[in-house]
Amino acid sequence: MPYKISFQLYSARNFPPLERQLEGLAAIGYDAVEPWLPAYEASPAEFRRKIDAAGLTCYGFHLPFKGLVADPQRFVDIAKTIGAWLLIPPYLEPQDRPTTPDGWRAIGRELGRVREIVAAEGLKLAWHNHDFEYRPLPDGSRPIDLLFESAGGEVGYEIDFAWVVRGGGDPLTELKRWKDRLYAIQVKDTAPAGTTAEGGWTAMGDGVVDWTALWPFFSETPADHLVVEHDEPADWRALAQRSYDTLVKLGARG
């Protein structure tokens, strides 16, 4: 099944300028970029101009959970300016992470509330995981389950398989469990435990995630695009090319 291919700009944050990144991604064959807050914060309209000039687009973007909850309309307006349809809160600072089931249910309820606001504007909302959502609380419950349980069925998910692995989860099990929520799939890989180079991350296809096992199930999700990411690449272009080539080999271009 063909997919659109996007690149999370957080991966290239240490290698400015943005214009050169956009040109490089377009030359490789990427369709889109997925920005994080600093990339569009100064001027969403200017960011849109730059991606348009490169022949790229934007399907989803990362934004701060606390900022979204406090002012949903701000991010609805940004989404419309940069052309995105999917709003993705991707992280909670350590001090903001609940330590009880009720705390995680409260996070889910906030997501459900905000989803109604963005849905009224024709947009969608999806959570993005790290490892901490997969680490059981003292009572054995998992934050990821509690969050989605109380968020409601319309809150989506951008799954990050590398963080699932680091949190002790099984990528295939989680893919099947949450397949109906997956509006976007992040094809991020992680090196074997104990690897220190590049933070232990690696390009898609060079790590421990079994993409050939996962791939057949992507088509059972509503996701129409895949997102490449690496937290600490030494060479963002090499990451982008290697990951793109892996996706093409798997059949992302049909």
GROMACS .gro file of C-alpha atoms in nm:
model
  254
    1MET     CA    1   0.000   0.000   0.000
    2PRO     CA    2   0.139   0.342  -0.090
    3TYR     CA    3   0.190   0.596   0.188
    4LYS     CA    4   0.285   0.958   0.208
    5ILE     CA    5   0.623   1.002   0.376
    6SER     CA    6   0.696   1.281   0.622
    7PHE     CA    7   1.003   1.385   0.820
    8GLN     CA    8   0.992   1.506   1.181
    9LEU     CA    9   1.196   1.827   1.180
   10TYR     CA   10   1.305   1.773   1.540
   11SER     CA   11   1.551   1.525   1.388
   12ALA     CA   12   1.736   1.806   1.207
   13ARG     CA   13   1.711   2.074   1.476
   14ASN     CA   14   2.090   2.088   1.517
   15PHE     CA   15   2.158   2.137   1.145
   16PRO     CA   16   2.013   2.468   1.026
   17PRO     CA   17   1.906   2.637   0.808
   18LEU     CA   18   1.552   2.508   0.760
   19GLU     CA   19   1.546   2.596   0.391
   20ARG     CA   20   1.835   2.363   0.318
   21GLN     CA   21   1.666   2.082   0.508
   22LEU     CA   22   1.345   2.129   0.312
   23GLU     CA   23   1.528   2.128  -0.020
   24GLY     CA   24   1.716   1.812   0.078
   25LEU     CA   25   1.404   1.629   0.186
   26ALA     CA   26   1.219   1.719  -0.132
   27ALA     CA   27   1.514   1.598  -0.339
   28ILE     CA   28   1.508   1.260  -0.164
   29GLY     CA   29   1.136   1.221  -0.233
   30TYR     CA   30   0.963   1.318   0.090
   31ASP     CA   31   0.609   1.450   0.067
   32ALA     CA   32   0.589   1.643   0.391
   33VAL     CA   33   0.747   1.757   0.714
   34GLU     CA   34   0.614   1.727   1.068
   35PRO     CA   35   0.732   2.034   1.263
   36TRP     CA   36   0.779   2.079   1.636
   37LEU     CA   37   0.707   2.408   1.810
   38PRO     CA   38   1.021   2.617   1.745
   39ALA     CA   39   1.002   2.547   1.371
   40TYR     CA   40   0.676   2.740   1.328
   41GLU     CA   41   0.651   2.949   1.646
   42ALA     CA   42   0.798   3.278   1.519
   43SER     CA   43   0.569   3.293   1.215
   44PRO     CA   44   0.342   3.009   1.103
   45ALA     CA   45   0.277   3.196   0.779
   46GLU     CA   46   0.649   3.219   0.701
   47PHE     CA   47   0.693   2.851   0.783
   48ARG     CA   48   0.410   2.771   0.540
   49ARG     CA   49   0.577   2.985   0.272
   50LYS     CA   50   0.901   2.790   0.312
   51ILE     CA   51   0.746   2.444   0.288
   52ASP     CA   52   0.535   2.554  -0.010
   53ALA     CA   53   0.848   2.684  -0.183
   54ALA     CA   54   1.017   2.346  -0.136
   55GLY     CA   55   0.717   2.160  -0.277
   56LEU     CA   56   0.640   1.997   0.058
   57THR     CA   57   0.334   1.998   0.279
   58CYS     CA   58   0.240   1.935   0.643
   59TYR     CA   59  -0.008   1.674   0.764
   60GLY     CA   60   0.049   1.691   1.138
   61PHE     CA   61   0.254   1.895   1.384
   62HIS     CA   62   0.378   1.862   1.740
   63LEU     CA   63   0.269   2.111   2.003
   64PRO     CA   64   0.292   2.143   2.382
   65PHE     CA   65   0.019   1.967   2.578
   66LYS     CA   66  -0.010   2.244   2.837
   67GLY     CA   67  -0.026   2.511   2.570
   68LEU     CA   68  -0.293   2.322   2.379
   69VAL     CA   69  -0.508   2.273   2.688
   70ALA     CA   70  -0.475   2.640   2.785
   71ASP     CA   71  -0.544   2.784   2.439
   72PRO     CA   72  -0.677   2.533   2.183
   73GLN     CA   73  -0.780   2.805   1.939
   74ARG     CA   74  -0.421   2.926   1.905
   75PHE     CA   75  -0.316   2.587   1.772
   76VAL     CA   76  -0.626   2.547   1.557
   77ASP     CA   77  -0.527   2.873   1.389
   78ILE     CA   78  -0.168   2.753   1.347
   79ALA     CA   79  -0.289   2.426   1.195
   80LYS     CA   80  -0.494   2.610   0.936
   81THR     CA   81  -0.207   2.844   0.855
   82ILE     CA   82   0.052   2.573   0.799
   83GLY     CA   83  -0.195   2.341   0.627
   84ALA     CA   84  -0.201   2.062   0.888
   85TRP     CA   85  -0.505   1.856   0.983
   86LEU     CA   86  -0.358   1.663   1.278
   87LEU     CA   87  -0.260   1.823   1.611
   88ILE     CA   88  -0.017   1.609   1.812
   89PRO     CA   89   0.080   1.675   2.176
   90PRO     CA   90   0.393   1.457   2.210
   91TYR     CA   91   0.531   1.491   2.557
   92LEU     CA   92   0.486   1.565   2.926
   93GLU     CA   93   0.771   1.711   3.127
   94PRO     CA   94   0.872   1.485   3.420
   95GLN     CA   95   0.710   1.717   3.675
   96ASP     CA   96   0.382   1.704   3.480
   97ARG     CA   97   0.355   1.326   3.459
   98PRO     CA   98   0.089   1.181   3.690
   99THR     CA   99   0.190   0.910   3.936
  100THR     CA  100  -0.161   0.769   3.987
  101PRO     CA  101  -0.425   0.614   3.760
  102ASP     CA  102  -0.664   0.900   3.829
  103GLY     CA  103  -0.398   1.146   3.722
  104TRP     CA  104  -0.359   0.977   3.385
  105ARG     CA  105  -0.734   0.954   3.342
  106ALA     CA  106  -0.747   1.329   3.397
  107ILE     CA  107  -0.494   1.379   3.117
  108GLY     CA  108  -0.714   1.167   2.894
  109ARG     CA  109  -1.023   1.370   2.979
  110GLU     CA  110  -0.840   1.690   2.887
  111LEU     CA  111  -0.749   1.537   2.552
  112GLY     CA  112  -1.111   1.441   2.498
  113ARG     CA  113  -1.226   1.795   2.576
  114VAL     CA  114  -0.976   1.952   2.338
  115ARG     CA  115  -1.058   1.700   2.067
  116GLU     CA  116  -1.414   1.825   2.058
  117ILE     CA  117  -1.289   2.180   2.003
  118VAL     CA  118  -1.052   2.091   1.721
  119ALA     CA  119  -1.303   1.853   1.563
  120ALA     CA  120  -1.552   2.138   1.535
  121GLU     CA  121  -1.290   2.306   1.316
  122GLY     CA  122  -1.251   2.000   1.093
  123LEU     CA  123  -0.924   1.887   1.254
  124LYS     CA  124  -0.807   1.578   1.443
  125LEU     CA  125  -0.609   1.524   1.763
  126ALA     CA  126  -0.359   1.245   1.835
  127TRP     CA  127  -0.132   1.162   2.128
  128HIS     CA  128   0.234   1.074   2.069
  129ASN     CA  129   0.406   0.837   2.312
  130HIS     CA  130   0.744   0.818   2.477
  131ASP     CA  131   0.861   0.539   2.709
  132PHE     CA  132   0.697   0.661   3.028
  133GLU     CA  133   0.342   0.585   2.910
  134TYR     CA  134   0.443   0.218   2.888
  135ARG     CA  135   0.599   0.188   3.231
  136PRO     CA  136   0.346   0.041   3.479
  137LEU     CA  137   0.232   0.244   3.778
  138PRO     CA  138   0.256   0.092   4.129
  139ASP     CA  139  -0.083  -0.075   4.085
  140GLY     CA  140   0.032  -0.239   3.759
  141SER     CA  141  -0.178  -0.023   3.526
  142ARG     CA  142  -0.018   0.144   3.226
  143PRO     CA  143  -0.053   0.518   3.163
  144ILE     CA  144  -0.114   0.464   2.791
  145ASP     CA  145  -0.420   0.248   2.862
  146LEU     CA  146  -0.558   0.486   3.124
  147LEU     CA  147  -0.511   0.788   2.901
  148PHE     CA  148  -0.692   0.644   2.601
  149GLU     CA  149  -0.962   0.484   2.815
  150SER     CA  150  -1.075   0.822   2.944
  151ALA     CA  151  -0.997   1.023   2.629
  152GLY     CA  152  -1.267   0.857   2.424
  153GLY     CA  153  -1.246   0.667   2.100
  154GLU     CA  154  -1.201   0.970   1.876
  155VAL     CA  155  -0.864   1.076   2.020
  156GLY     CA  156  -0.604   0.936   1.787
  157TYR     CA  157  -0.250   0.808   1.829
  158GLU     CA  158   0.081   0.867   1.657
  159ILE     CA  159   0.272   0.564   1.776
  160ASP     CA  160   0.650   0.578   1.820
  161PHE     CA  161   0.772   0.217   1.810
  162ALA     CA  162   1.123   0.298   1.929
  163TRP     CA  163   0.988   0.451   2.250
  164VAL     CA  164   0.749   0.156   2.288
  165VAL     CA  165   1.055  -0.073   2.289
  166ARG     CA  166   1.238   0.145   2.540
  167GLY     CA  167   0.931   0.147   2.762
  168GLY     CA  168   0.917  -0.233   2.770
  169GLY     CA  169   0.632  -0.278   2.524
  170ASP     CA  170   0.607  -0.500   2.218
  171PRO     CA  171   0.561  -0.302   1.893
  172LEU     CA  172   0.343  -0.559   1.718
  173THR     CA  173   0.115  -0.603   2.020
  174GLU     CA  174   0.073  -0.226   2.055
  175LEU     CA  175   0.014  -0.179   1.683
  176LYS     CA  176  -0.268  -0.432   1.690
  177ARG     CA  177  -0.412  -0.295   2.016
  178TRP     CA  178  -0.433   0.065   1.898
  179LYS     CA  179  -0.471   0.018   1.522
  180ASP     CA  180  -0.806   0.197   1.501
  181ARG     CA  181  -0.656   0.512   1.658
  182LEU     CA  182  -0.347   0.538   1.441
  183TYR     CA  183  -0.383   0.852   1.231
  184ALA     CA  184  -0.004   0.863   1.178
  185ILE     CA  185   0.275   0.611   1.231
  186GLN     CA  186   0.623   0.718   1.332
  187VAL     CA  187   0.880   0.482   1.184
  188LYS     CA  188   1.150   0.541   1.442
  189ASP     CA  189   1.409   0.278   1.530
  190THR     CA  190   1.634   0.217   1.827
  191ALA     CA  191   1.970   0.042   1.849
  192PRO     CA  192   2.027  -0.252   2.085
  193ALA     CA  193   2.026  -0.170   2.457
  194GLY     CA  194   2.362  -0.039   2.573
  195THR     CA  195   2.439   0.147   2.250
  196THR     CA  196   2.559   0.498   2.329
  197ALA     CA  197   2.633   0.644   1.985
  198GLU     CA  198   2.368   0.892   1.870
  199GLY     CA  199   2.179   0.844   2.195
  200GLY     CA  200   2.115   0.481   2.109
  201TRP     CA  201   1.888   0.575   1.818
  202THR     CA  202   1.938   0.466   1.459
  203ALA     CA  203   1.785   0.503   1.115
  204MET     CA  204   1.483   0.292   1.030
  205GLY     CA  205   1.598  -0.055   0.933
  206ASP     CA  206   1.924  -0.045   1.127
  207GLY     CA  207   1.783  -0.112   1.473
  208VAL     CA  208   1.587  -0.368   1.672
  209VAL     CA  209   1.234  -0.292   1.549
  210ASP     CA  210   1.110  -0.572   1.320
  211TRP     CA  211   0.957  -0.366   1.040
  212THR     CA  212   0.880  -0.664   0.819
  213ALA     CA  213   0.657  -0.804   1.095
  214LEU     CA  214   0.483  -0.470   1.150
  215TRP     CA  215   0.436  -0.367   0.789
  216PRO     CA  216   0.141  -0.592   0.692
  217PHE     CA  217  -0.065  -0.443   0.975
  218PHE     CA  218  -0.013  -0.079   0.880
  219SER     CA  219  -0.290  -0.118   0.621
  220GLU     CA  220  -0.537  -0.206   0.899
  221THR     CA  221  -0.500   0.143   1.046
  222PRO     CA  222  -0.647   0.475   0.923
  223ALA     CA  223  -0.294   0.617   0.888
  224ASP     CA  224  -0.218   0.759   0.544
  225HIS     CA  225   0.132   0.882   0.621
  226LEU     CA  226   0.449   0.763   0.791
  227VAL     CA  227   0.690   0.986   0.981
  228VAL     CA  228   1.068   0.941   0.997
  229GLU     CA  229   1.241   1.053   1.317
  230HIS     CA  230   1.571   1.014   1.505
  231ASP     CA  231   1.643   1.212   1.822
  232GLU     CA  232   2.018   1.257   1.785
  233PRO     CA  233   2.145   1.185   1.433
  234ALA     CA  234   2.504   1.265   1.350
  235ASP     CA  235   2.399   1.321   0.989
  236TRP     CA  236   2.036   1.411   0.926
  237ARG     CA  237   2.063   1.362   0.550
  238ALA     CA  238   2.198   1.009   0.590
  239LEU     CA  239   1.914   0.936   0.833
  240ALA     CA  240   1.655   1.075   0.593
  241GLN     CA  241   1.792   0.881   0.296
  242ARG     CA  242   1.838   0.549   0.477
  243SER     CA  243   1.491   0.561   0.632
  244TYR     CA  244   1.330   0.662   0.303
  245ASP     CA  245   1.505   0.377   0.122
  246THR     CA  246   1.384   0.131   0.386
  247LEU     CA  247   1.026   0.250   0.342
  248VAL     CA  248   1.048   0.218  -0.035
  249LYS     CA  249   1.184  -0.135   0.001
  250LEU     CA  250   0.891  -0.226   0.226
  251GLY     CA  251   0.645  -0.092  -0.031
  252ALA     CA  252   0.555   0.257   0.088
  253ARG     CA  253   0.553   0.384  -0.268
  254GLY     CA  254   0.323   0.110  -0.392
   0.00000   0.00000   0.00000
